Coordinates of C-alpha atoms in Angstrom, one line a residue:
M1 CA 12.9 -177.7 -180.5
G2 CA 12.4 -180.3 -183.6
T3 CA 16.1 -180.6 -183.8
R4 CA 16.9 -181.6 -180.5
V5 CA 13.7 -183.9 -180.3
G6 CA 15.0 -185.4 -183.2
L7 CA 18.7 -185.8 -182.0
F8 CA 17.7 -187.4 -178.5
P9 CA 17.1 -190.9 -179.8
L10 CA 20.5 -190.8 -181.4
V11 CA 22.3 -189.0 -178.4
M12 CA 20.6 -192.1 -176.2
M13 CA 21.8 -194.7 -178.8
L14 CA 25.4 -193.2 -178.7
T15 CA 25.6 -192.8 -174.9
L16 CA 24.1 -196.4 -174.4
T17 CA 26.3 -198.0 -176.9
A18 CA 29.4 -195.9 -175.8
G19 CA 29.4 -197.6 -172.6
C20 CA 29.4 -201.1 -173.8
R21 CA 32.8 -203.3 -173.9
D22 CA 33.8 -206.5 -175.3
A23 CA 31.8 -209.3 -173.3
S24 CA 34.2 -212.3 -174.8
G25 CA 35.9 -214.3 -171.6
D26 CA 39.2 -213.0 -172.3
A27 CA 38.1 -209.0 -172.2
V28 CA 36.0 -209.9 -168.9
S29 CA 38.5 -211.5 -167.0
A30 CA 41.2 -208.9 -168.1
D31 CA 39.4 -205.9 -167.0
N32 CA 38.3 -207.4 -164.0
A33 CA 41.8 -207.6 -162.3
V34 CA 42.3 -203.8 -163.4
A35 CA 41.2 -201.1 -161.5
P36 CA 39.7 -198.4 -163.9
P37 CA 41.7 -195.0 -164.4
P38 CA 40.7 -192.0 -162.4
V39 CA 38.1 -189.3 -164.2
V40 CA 38.4 -185.9 -164.0
S41 CA 35.2 -184.0 -163.5
F42 CA 34.4 -180.3 -163.3
N43 CA 33.0 -179.0 -160.2
A44 CA 30.1 -176.5 -161.1
I45 CA 29.4 -174.5 -157.7
E46 CA 33.2 -173.9 -156.9
G47 CA 34.5 -173.9 -160.6
E48 CA 37.5 -176.1 -160.1
S49 CA 38.0 -179.9 -161.5
I50 CA 37.8 -182.8 -159.2
E51 CA 39.1 -186.2 -159.1
V52 CA 36.6 -188.7 -158.8
V53 CA 38.4 -192.2 -158.2
A54 CA 35.9 -195.2 -159.0
A55 CA 36.0 -197.8 -156.5
R56 CA 38.0 -201.0 -157.4
Q57 CA 36.3 -203.7 -159.1
R58 CA 35.9 -207.2 -157.4
P59 CA 36.6 -210.4 -159.3
S60 CA 33.6 -212.1 -160.2
P61 CA 33.0 -215.0 -157.4
E62 CA 33.5 -218.7 -159.0
V63 CA 30.3 -220.6 -159.0
T64 CA 30.5 -224.6 -159.1
V65 CA 27.4 -226.9 -159.7
R66 CA 27.6 -230.0 -157.9
A67 CA 24.6 -232.8 -159.2
Q68 CA 22.7 -233.5 -155.8
P69 CA 20.9 -237.0 -155.5
A70 CA 16.8 -237.1 -156.2
P71 CA 14.6 -236.7 -153.4
M72 CA 13.1 -240.1 -152.3
N73 CA 10.0 -240.8 -153.4
S74 CA 9.0 -238.0 -155.5
L75 CA 6.1 -238.3 -157.7
D76 CA 7.2 -236.1 -160.5
L77 CA 10.6 -237.8 -161.2
P78 CA 11.8 -241.1 -161.6
P79 CA 12.9 -242.8 -158.4
S80 CA 16.4 -242.1 -157.2
P81 CA 19.0 -245.1 -157.4
D82 CA 19.3 -245.2 -153.6
A83 CA 15.5 -245.8 -153.1
V84 CA 15.0 -249.0 -151.5
Q85 CA 11.1 -249.1 -152.0
P86 CA 9.6 -247.0 -154.7
L87 CA 6.1 -247.3 -152.9
P88 CA 5.9 -247.0 -149.0
F89 CA 2.8 -249.5 -148.6
P90 CA 1.5 -252.4 -150.4
Q91 CA -0.1 -251.9 -153.6
E92 CA -3.6 -252.4 -152.2
V93 CA -3.0 -250.4 -149.3
T94 CA -2.1 -247.3 -151.5
S95 CA -5.0 -248.1 -153.9
F96 CA -7.3 -247.9 -150.8
M97 CA -5.9 -244.6 -149.3
V98 CA -6.4 -243.2 -153.0
D99 CA -10.0 -244.3 -153.2
R100 CA -10.9 -243.1 -149.7
D101 CA -9.2 -239.9 -149.8
G102 CA -11.4 -239.5 -152.9
C103 CA -14.2 -240.1 -151.0
D104 CA -13.5 -238.1 -148.3
H105 CA -13.3 -235.2 -150.6
F106 CA -16.6 -235.6 -152.0
R107 CA -18.1 -236.4 -148.5
G108 CA -17.1 -232.9 -147.4
E109 CA -18.4 -231.2 -150.3
E110 CA -21.4 -228.8 -149.9
P111 CA -24.6 -229.6 -152.1
Y112 CA -25.0 -226.0 -153.1
D113 CA -28.0 -226.9 -155.5
S114 CA -29.8 -229.9 -157.1
E115 CA -27.2 -230.4 -159.8
R116 CA -24.2 -230.4 -157.4
R117 CA -26.2 -232.5 -155.0
V118 CA -27.0 -235.7 -157.5
F119 CA -23.2 -235.3 -158.8
L120 CA -21.9 -235.7 -155.0
I121 CA -24.0 -238.5 -154.5
E122 CA -22.8 -240.4 -157.5
N123 CA -19.3 -239.9 -156.6
I124 CA -19.6 -240.8 -152.9
A125 CA -21.7 -244.0 -154.0
E126 CA -18.7 -244.8 -156.4
L127 CA -16.0 -244.2 -154.4
C128 CA -17.1 -244.9 -150.9
T129 CA -19.1 -247.9 -151.3
G130 CA -17.2 -251.0 -149.5
T131 CA -14.2 -248.9 -148.3
D132 CA -15.8 -249.8 -144.4
A133 CA -15.1 -253.6 -145.2
K134 CA -12.0 -252.9 -146.7
L135 CA -10.7 -250.8 -144.1
A136 CA -11.4 -253.2 -141.4
M137 CA -9.9 -256.1 -144.0
L138 CA -6.6 -254.4 -144.3
R139 CA -6.3 -253.3 -140.5
R140 CA -6.4 -257.3 -139.8
R141 CA -4.0 -258.0 -142.8
Y142 CA -1.6 -255.8 -141.6
A143 CA -2.2 -255.7 -137.9
G144 CA 2.2 -256.6 -137.7
D145 CA 3.1 -253.9 -140.0
A146 CA 3.6 -250.6 -137.8
A147 CA 3.8 -248.3 -140.7
V148 CA 0.6 -249.3 -142.4
I149 CA -1.2 -249.2 -139.3
A150 CA -0.2 -245.7 -138.5
A151 CA -1.4 -244.8 -142.0
L152 CA -4.5 -246.4 -141.6
H153 CA -4.9 -244.8 -138.3
G154 CA -6.6 -241.5 -139.4
Y155 CA -9.8 -243.0 -141.4
E156 CA -12.9 -243.1 -139.7
D157 CA -14.2 -246.6 -139.2
H158 CA -17.9 -246.3 -140.5
I159 CA -18.7 -243.7 -143.2
E160 CA -21.1 -245.7 -145.3
A161 CA -24.8 -245.2 -144.8
R162 CA -26.5 -248.6 -143.0
P163 CA -29.6 -249.6 -144.5
Q164 CA -32.7 -249.0 -142.0

């Protein structure tokens, strides 16, 4: 029993390495064109030999790689050479949208304890103060630019608390 256990790894290693062939480009392309020779097997049930014919190997498909242009206005890639304008809106509109999105993020958060409530109040005060007036000013300034007006359309007009 001990001999069988000791021979098992050796037999497995020989079995695995016996099936390996040269992987160089010449050997692979030459082997792909030739059908493997038939193998003779022994039928254990009827006691006669059977010729086993392996399926003919098909040649490997050829793969070609073509460069594609970079996507337009991707934030993690440099601008593509065919990009007309790197930013879709003027800088002040883009800056407002970033600030207001941050403001809206914190406005939607839930103050589940006193520490979180203080954190949210501080961030809302920092990011939301003055955005109502800035939104009105941007809508007046870019009234002729349909793309800017469409982008600003989704923002609420009055989010700041009014003094009483």
